[in-house]
């Protein structure tokens, strides 16, 4: 099971990295084209926006693993450890319910937009809308693997600006 988790986390990280690297490459090329060559592509802004949304949705599960999601820890910190643990399990249930609902609504959103086209690229709007159900599904998978460690506050190590491992 740990091998499957490692594989999914690696795939998730690669997807986020690819989306954000693509954003950087196309925006950089467009800026060079606009100011260096005097012409640019109209579709870059739209594609960059869609890829940033994909990166944000798909990166949420990774942020969860590293303890980087916005959290209010005052209440659990004030409670005795058994009650704090119970509260964190409640948070896991709420996160699961919210993301499951978002997944379901995201699929409906994709179906709604499938027959419509985007402004610049002319592709189906359902394609960029796929970021919602894909990101929510990845979050739910990450949560399923990581729930117990989340409750135990056993977050994974992050990497700082120098490339050194840090505790989060």
Coordinates of N, CA and C in Angstrom, one line a residue:
X1 N 0.8 -1.2 0.0 CA 0.0 0.0 0.0 C 0.9 1.3 0.0
X2 N 2.0 1.2 0.7 CA 2.9 2.3 0.8 C 3.5 2.6 -0.6
X3 N 3.8 1.6 -1.4 CA 4.3 1.8 -2.7 C 3.3 2.5 -3.6
X4 N 2.0 2.2 -3.5 CA 1.0 2.8 -4.3 C 0.9 4.3 -3.8
X5 N 0.9 4.6 -2.5 CA 0.9 5.9 -2.0 C 2.1 6.7 -2.6
X6 N 3.2 6.2 -2.5 CA 4.4 6.9 -3.0 C 4.3 7.2 -4.5
X7 N 3.8 6.2 -5.3 CA 3.6 6.4 -6.7 C 2.6 7.5 -7.0
X8 N 1.5 7.5 -6.2 CA 0.4 8.6 -6.5 C 1.0 9.9 -6.1
X9 N 1.7 10.0 -5.0 CA 2.3 11.3 -4.5 C 3.3 11.8 -5.6
X10 N 4.1 10.9 -6.1 CA 5.0 11.3 -7.2 C 4.3 11.8 -8.4
X11 N 3.3 11.1 -8.8 CA 2.5 11.5 -10.0 C 1.9 12.8 -9.8
X12 N 1.3 13.0 -8.6 CA 0.7 14.3 -8.2 C 1.7 15.4 -8.3
X13 N 2.9 15.2 -7.7 CA 3.9 16.2 -7.8 C 4.4 16.5 -9.2
X14 N 4.5 15.5 -10.0 CA 4.9 15.7 -11.4 C 3.8 16.5 -12.2
X15 N 2.6 16.2 -11.9 CA 1.5 16.9 -12.6 C 1.5 18.4 -12.2
X16 N 1.7 18.7 -10.9 CA 1.7 20.1 -10.5 C 3.0 20.8 -11.1
X17 N 4.1 20.1 -11.0 CA 5.3 20.7 -11.6 C 5.2 21.0 -13.1
X18 N 4.6 20.0 -13.8 CA 4.5 20.2 -15.2 C 3.5 21.3 -15.6
X19 N 2.4 21.4 -14.8 CA 1.5 22.5 -15.1 C 2.2 23.9 -14.8
X20 N 2.9 24.0 -13.7 CA 3.5 25.3 -13.4 C 4.7 25.6 -14.3
X21 N 5.4 24.6 -14.7 CA 6.6 24.8 -15.6 C 6.0 25.2 -17.0
X22 N 4.9 24.7 -17.4 CA 4.3 25.1 -18.6 C 3.9 26.5 -18.6
X23 N 3.3 26.9 -17.5 CA 2.8 28.3 -17.3 C 4.0 29.2 -17.5
X24 N 5.1 28.9 -16.7 CA 6.3 29.7 -16.8 C 6.8 29.8 -18.3
X25 N 6.9 28.7 -18.9 CA 7.5 28.6 -20.3 C 6.6 29.5 -21.3
X26 N 5.3 29.3 -21.3 CA 4.5 30.0 -22.3 C 4.4 31.5 -22.0
X27 N 4.4 31.8 -20.7 CA 4.3 33.3 -20.3 C 5.6 33.9 -20.7
X28 N 6.7 33.3 -20.3 CA 8.1 33.8 -20.7 C 8.2 34.0 -22.2
X29 N 7.8 33.0 -22.9 CA 7.9 33.0 -24.4 C 7.1 34.2 -24.9
X30 N 5.9 34.3 -24.3 CA 5.0 35.4 -24.8 C 5.5 36.8 -24.5
X31 N 6.1 36.9 -23.3 CA 6.7 38.2 -23.0 C 7.9 38.5 -23.9
X32 N 8.8 37.6 -24.2 CA 9.9 37.7 -25.1 C 9.3 38.1 -26.5
X33 N 8.3 37.4 -26.9 CA 7.7 37.6 -28.2 C 7.1 39.0 -28.3
X34 N 6.4 39.4 -27.2 CA 5.7 40.7 -27.2 C 6.7 41.9 -27.3
X35 N 7.7 41.8 -26.3 CA 8.7 42.9 -26.2 C 9.9 42.8 -27.1
X36 N 10.3 41.6 -27.4 CA 11.5 41.4 -28.3 C 11.2 41.3 -29.8
X37 N 10.0 40.7 -30.1 CA 9.7 40.5 -31.5 C 8.5 41.3 -32.0
X38 N 7.8 41.9 -31.0 CA 6.7 42.8 -31.4 C 5.4 42.0 -31.7
X39 N 5.3 40.8 -31.3 CA 4.1 40.0 -31.4 C 3.9 39.0 -30.3
X40 N 2.7 38.7 -30.0 CA 2.4 37.7 -29.0 C 1.2 36.9 -29.3
X41 N 1.0 35.8 -28.6 CA -0.1 34.9 -28.8 C -1.3 35.3 -27.9
X42 N -2.4 35.3 -28.4 CA -3.6 35.7 -27.6 C -4.0 34.6 -26.7
X43 N -3.7 33.4 -27.0 CA -4.2 32.2 -26.2 C -3.4 32.0 -24.9
X44 N -2.2 32.6 -24.8 CA -1.3 32.3 -23.6 C -2.0 32.7 -22.3
X45 N -2.6 33.8 -22.2 CA -3.3 34.2 -20.9 C -4.3 33.2 -20.5
X46 N -5.1 32.8 -21.4 CA -6.2 31.8 -21.1 C -5.6 30.5 -20.7
X47 N -4.6 30.0 -21.4 CA -4.0 28.7 -21.1 C -3.3 28.8 -19.7
X48 N -2.6 29.9 -19.5 CA -1.8 30.0 -18.3 C -2.8 30.0 -17.1
X49 N -3.9 30.7 -17.2 CA -4.9 30.8 -16.2 C -5.5 29.4 -15.9
X50 N -5.8 28.6 -16.9 CA -6.3 27.3 -16.7 C -5.3 26.4 -16.0
X51 N -4.0 26.5 -16.4 CA -3.0 25.7 -15.9 C -2.7 26.0 -14.4
X52 N -2.8 27.3 -14.1 CA -2.6 27.8 -12.7 C -3.7 27.2 -11.8
X53 N -5.0 27.2 -12.3 CA -6.1 26.6 -11.6 C -5.8 25.1 -11.4
X54 N -5.4 24.4 -12.4 CA -5.1 23.0 -12.3 C -4.0 22.8 -11.2
X55 N -3.0 23.6 -11.3 CA -1.9 23.5 -10.3 C -2.4 23.7 -8.8
X56 N -3.3 24.7 -8.7 CA -3.8 24.9 -7.3 C -4.7 23.8 -6.8
X57 N -5.6 23.3 -7.7 CA -6.4 22.2 -7.2 C -5.6 20.9 -7.0
X58 N -4.7 20.6 -7.9 CA -3.9 19.4 -7.7 C -2.9 19.5 -6.6
X59 N -2.5 20.7 -6.3 CA -1.5 20.9 -5.2 C -2.0 20.9 -3.8
X60 N -3.4 21.0 -3.7 CA -4.0 21.0 -2.4 C -3.7 19.7 -1.5
X61 N -3.7 18.6 -2.2 CA -3.5 17.3 -1.5 C -2.0 17.3 -1.0
X62 N -1.1 17.8 -1.8 CA 0.3 17.8 -1.4 C 0.5 18.8 -0.3
X63 N -0.2 19.9 -0.3 CA -0.1 20.9 0.8 C -0.6 20.3 2.1
X64 N -1.7 19.5 2.0 CA -2.2 18.8 3.2 C -1.1 17.9 3.8
X65 N -0.4 17.1 3.0 CA 0.6 16.2 3.5 C 1.7 16.9 4.2
X66 N 2.0 18.2 3.8 CA 3.1 18.9 4.4 C 2.6 19.9 5.5
X67 N 1.3 19.9 5.8 CA 0.8 20.7 6.8 C 0.8 22.2 6.4
X68 N 0.7 22.4 5.1 CA 0.7 23.8 4.6 C -0.7 24.4 4.2
X69 N -1.7 23.6 4.5 CA -3.0 24.2 4.3 C -3.3 25.2 5.4
X70 N -4.1 26.2 5.2 CA -4.4 27.2 6.2 C -5.2 26.5 7.3
X71 N -4.8 26.7 8.5 CA -5.4 26.0 9.6 C -5.5 26.9 10.8
X72 N -6.5 26.7 11.6 CA -6.6 27.5 12.9 C -6.4 26.4 14.0
X73 N -5.3 26.5 14.6 CA -4.9 25.5 15.6 C -5.2 25.9 17.0
X74 N -5.7 27.1 17.3 CA -5.9 27.5 18.6 C -6.8 26.6 19.4
X75 N -8.0 26.3 18.9 CA -8.9 25.4 19.6 C -8.3 24.0 19.9
X76 N -7.8 23.3 18.9 CA -7.2 22.0 19.3 C -6.0 22.1 20.3
X77 N -5.3 23.2 20.2 CA -4.2 23.4 21.1 C -4.6 23.7 22.6
X78 N -5.8 24.2 22.7 CA -6.4 24.5 24.1 C -7.0 23.2 24.7
X79 N -7.4 22.3 23.8 CA -8.1 21.1 24.3 C -7.1 20.0 24.9
X80 N -7.6 19.2 25.7 CA -6.8 18.0 26.2 C -6.5 17.2 24.9
X81 N -5.4 16.5 24.9 CA -5.0 15.7 23.7 C -6.1 14.7 23.2
X82 N -6.9 14.0 24.0 CA -7.9 13.1 23.4 C -9.0 13.9 22.7
X83 N -9.4 15.1 23.2 CA -10.4 15.9 22.6 C -9.9 16.6 21.3
X84 N -8.6 17.0 21.4 CA -8.0 17.6 20.2 C -7.9 16.6 19.1
X85 N -7.6 15.3 19.4 CA -7.5 14.3 18.4 C -8.9 14.0 17.8
X86 N -9.9 14.0 18.6 CA -11.3 13.8 18.1 C -11.7 15.0 17.2
X87 N -11.3 16.2 17.6 CA -11.6 17.3 16.8 C -10.9 17.2 15.4
X88 N -9.7 16.8 15.4 CA -8.9 16.6 14.1 C -9.6 15.6 13.3
X89 N -10.1 14.5 13.9 CA -10.8 13.5 13.1 C -12.1 14.1 12.5
X90 N -12.7 15.0 13.3 CA -13.9 15.7 12.7 C -13.5 16.6 11.5
X91 N -12.3 17.2 11.6 CA -11.8 18.0 10.5 C -11.6 17.2 9.3
X92 N -11.1 16.0 9.5 CA -10.8 15.1 8.4 C -12.2 14.7 7.7
X93 N -13.2 14.5 8.5 CA -14.5 14.1 7.9 C -15.1 15.3 7.2
X94 N -15.0 16.5 7.7 CA -15.5 17.7 7.0 C -14.7 17.9 5.7
X95 N -13.4 17.8 5.7 CA -12.6 17.9 4.5 C -13.0 16.9 3.5
X96 N -13.2 15.7 3.9 CA -13.6 14.6 3.0 C -15.0 14.9 2.4
X97 N -15.9 15.3 3.2 CA -17.3 15.7 2.7 C -17.3 16.9 1.8
X98 N -16.5 17.9 2.1 CA -16.4 19.1 1.2 C -15.8 18.7 -0.1
X99 N -14.7 18.0 -0.1 CA -14.0 17.6 -1.4 C -14.8 16.6 -2.2
X100 N -15.5 15.7 -1.5 CA -16.4 14.8 -2.3 C -17.5 15.5 -2.9
X101 N -18.1 16.5 -2.3 CA -19.1 17.4 -2.9 C -18.6 18.2 -4.0
X102 N -17.4 18.7 -3.8 CA -16.7 19.5 -4.9 C -16.4 18.6 -6.1
X103 N -16.0 17.3 -5.9 CA -15.8 16.4 -7.0 C -17.1 16.1 -7.7
X104 N -18.2 15.9 -7.0 CA -19.4 15.6 -7.7 C -19.9 16.8 -8.5
X105 N -19.8 18.0 -7.9 CA -20.2 19.3 -8.6 C -19.3 19.6 -9.7
X106 N -18.0 19.2 -9.5 CA -17.0 19.5 -10.6 C -17.3 18.6 -11.8
X107 N -17.7 17.4 -11.6 CA -18.1 16.5 -12.8 C -19.3 17.1 -13.5
X108 N -20.3 17.6 -12.7 CA -21.5 18.3 -13.3 C -21.0 19.5 -14.1
X109 N -20.1 20.3 -13.5 CA -19.6 21.5 -14.2 C -18.9 21.1 -15.5
X110 N -18.1 20.1 -15.5 CA -17.5 19.6 -16.8 C -18.5 19.3 -17.8
X111 N -19.6 18.5 -17.4 CA -20.6 18.1 -18.3 C -21.3 19.4 -18.8
X112 N -21.6 20.4 -18.0 CA -22.3 21.6 -18.4 C -21.4 22.3 -19.4
X113 N -20.1 22.4 -19.3 CA -19.3 23.2 -20.1 C -18.8 22.5 -21.4
X114 N -19.0 21.2 -21.4 CA -18.4 20.4 -22.5 C -18.8 20.8 -23.9
X115 N -20.0 21.3 -24.1 CA -20.5 21.7 -25.4 C -20.2 23.2 -25.7
X116 N -19.5 23.9 -24.8 CA -19.2 25.3 -25.0 C -17.7 25.4 -25.3
X117 N -17.3 26.5 -26.0 CA -15.9 26.6 -26.3 C -15.3 27.8 -25.5
X118 N -14.0 27.7 -25.3 CA -13.3 28.8 -24.6 C -13.0 29.9 -25.7
X119 N -12.8 31.1 -25.2 CA -12.7 32.3 -26.0 C -11.5 32.2 -27.0
X120 N -10.3 32.0 -26.4 CA -9.1 32.1 -27.2 C -8.7 30.9 -27.9
X121 N -8.8 29.8 -27.3 CA -8.3 28.5 -27.9 C -9.3 27.8 -28.6
X122 N -10.6 28.0 -28.3 CA -11.7 27.3 -29.0 C -11.9 25.9 -28.6
X123 N -11.2 25.4 -27.5 CA -11.4 24.1 -27.1 C -12.6 24.0 -26.2
X124 N -13.1 22.8 -25.9 CA -14.2 22.6 -25.1 C -13.9 23.2 -23.7
X125 N -14.9 23.9 -23.1 CA -14.7 24.4 -21.7 C -14.6 23.3 -20.7
X126 N -15.1 22.2 -21.1 CA -15.1 21.0 -20.2 C -13.6 20.6 -19.9
X127 N -12.7 20.8 -20.8 CA -11.3 20.4 -20.7 C -10.7 21.2 -19.5
X128 N -10.7 22.5 -19.5 CA -10.1 23.2 -18.3 C -10.9 23.0 -17.1
X129 N -12.2 22.8 -17.2 CA -13.0 22.5 -16.0 C -12.7 21.2 -15.3
X130 N -12.0 20.3 -16.1 CA -11.6 19.0 -15.5 C -10.6 19.2 -14.3
X131 N -10.0 20.4 -14.2 CA -9.1 20.7 -13.1 C -9.9 20.5 -11.7
X132 N -11.1 20.8 -11.7 CA -11.9 20.7 -10.4 C -12.0 19.2 -10.0
X133 N -12.6 18.3 -10.8 CA -12.8 16.9 -10.4 C -11.4 16.2 -10.2
X134 N -10.5 16.5 -11.1 CA -9.1 15.9 -11.0 C -8.5 16.3 -9.7
X135 N -8.4 17.6 -9.4 CA -7.8 18.1 -8.2 C -8.5 17.5 -6.9
X136 N -9.8 17.5 -6.9 CA -10.6 17.0 -5.8 C -10.4 15.5 -5.6
X137 N -10.3 14.8 -6.7 CA -10.1 13.3 -6.6 C -8.7 13.1 -6.0
X138 N -7.7 13.8 -6.5 CA -6.4 13.7 -5.9 C -6.3 14.0 -4.5
X139 N -7.0 15.1 -4.1 CA -7.1 15.5 -2.6 C -7.7 14.3 -1.8
X140 N -8.8 13.8 -2.3 CA -9.5 12.7 -1.6 C -8.5 11.5 -1.4
X141 N -7.8 11.2 -2.5 CA -6.9 10.0 -2.4 C -5.8 10.3 -1.4
X142 N -5.2 11.6 -1.5 CA -4.2 11.9 -0.5 C -4.7 11.9 0.9
X143 N -6.0 12.4 1.1 CA -6.6 12.4 2.4 C -6.8 10.9 2.9
X144 N -7.2 10.0 2.0 CA -7.4 8.6 2.4 C -6.1 8.0 2.9
X145 N -5.0 8.3 2.2 CA -3.7 7.7 2.7 C -3.2 8.4 3.9
X146 N -3.5 9.7 4.1 CA -2.8 10.5 5.0 C -3.6 10.9 6.3
X147 N -4.9 10.5 6.3 CA -5.8 10.9 7.4 C -5.2 10.7 8.8
X148 N -4.8 9.5 9.0 CA -4.3 9.1 10.4 C -3.1 10.0 10.7
X149 N -2.2 10.2 9.8 CA -1.0 11.0 10.0 C -1.4 12.5 10.2
X150 N -2.4 12.9 9.5 CA -2.9 14.3 9.7 C -3.4 14.4 11.1
X151 N -4.2 13.5 11.6 CA -4.7 13.6 13.0 C -3.6 13.6 14.0
X152 N -2.5 12.8 13.7 CA -1.4 12.7 14.6 C -0.4 13.9 14.4
X153 N -0.7 14.7 13.4 CA 0.1 15.9 13.1 C 1.5 15.4 12.7
X154 N 1.6 14.3 12.0 CA 2.8 13.7 11.5 C 3.0 14.1 10.0
X155 N 3.3 15.4 9.8 CA 3.4 16.0 8.5 C 4.7 15.6 7.8
X156 N 4.7 15.5 6.5 CA 5.9 15.2 5.8 C 6.8 16.4 5.8
X157 N 8.1 16.2 5.5 CA 9.1 17.3 5.4 C 8.9 18.0 4.1
X158 N 9.1 19.3 4.2 CA 9.2 20.2 3.0 C 10.6 20.5 2.6
X159 N 10.8 21.3 1.6 CA 12.1 21.7 1.2 C 12.1 23.2 1.2
X160 N 13.1 23.8 1.8 CA 13.2 25.2 1.9 C 13.9 25.8 0.6
X161 N 14.1 27.1 0.6 CA 14.6 27.7 -0.6 C 16.0 27.3 -1.0
X162 N 16.8 26.8 0.0 CA 18.1 26.3 -0.3 C 18.2 24.8 -0.7
X163 N 17.0 24.2 -0.8 CA 16.9 22.8 -1.1 C 17.1 21.8 0.0
X164 N 17.2 22.4 1.2 CA 17.4 21.5 2.4 C 16.0 21.1 3.0
X165 N 16.0 19.9 3.5 CA 14.7 19.4 4.1 C 14.5 20.2 5.4
X166 N 13.2 20.5 5.6 CA 12.8 21.2 6.8 C 11.6 20.5 7.4
X167 N 11.4 20.6 8.7 CA 10.2 20.1 9.3 C 9.1 21.2 9.2
X168 N 7.9 20.8 8.8 CA 6.8 21.7 8.6 C 6.0 21.8 9.9

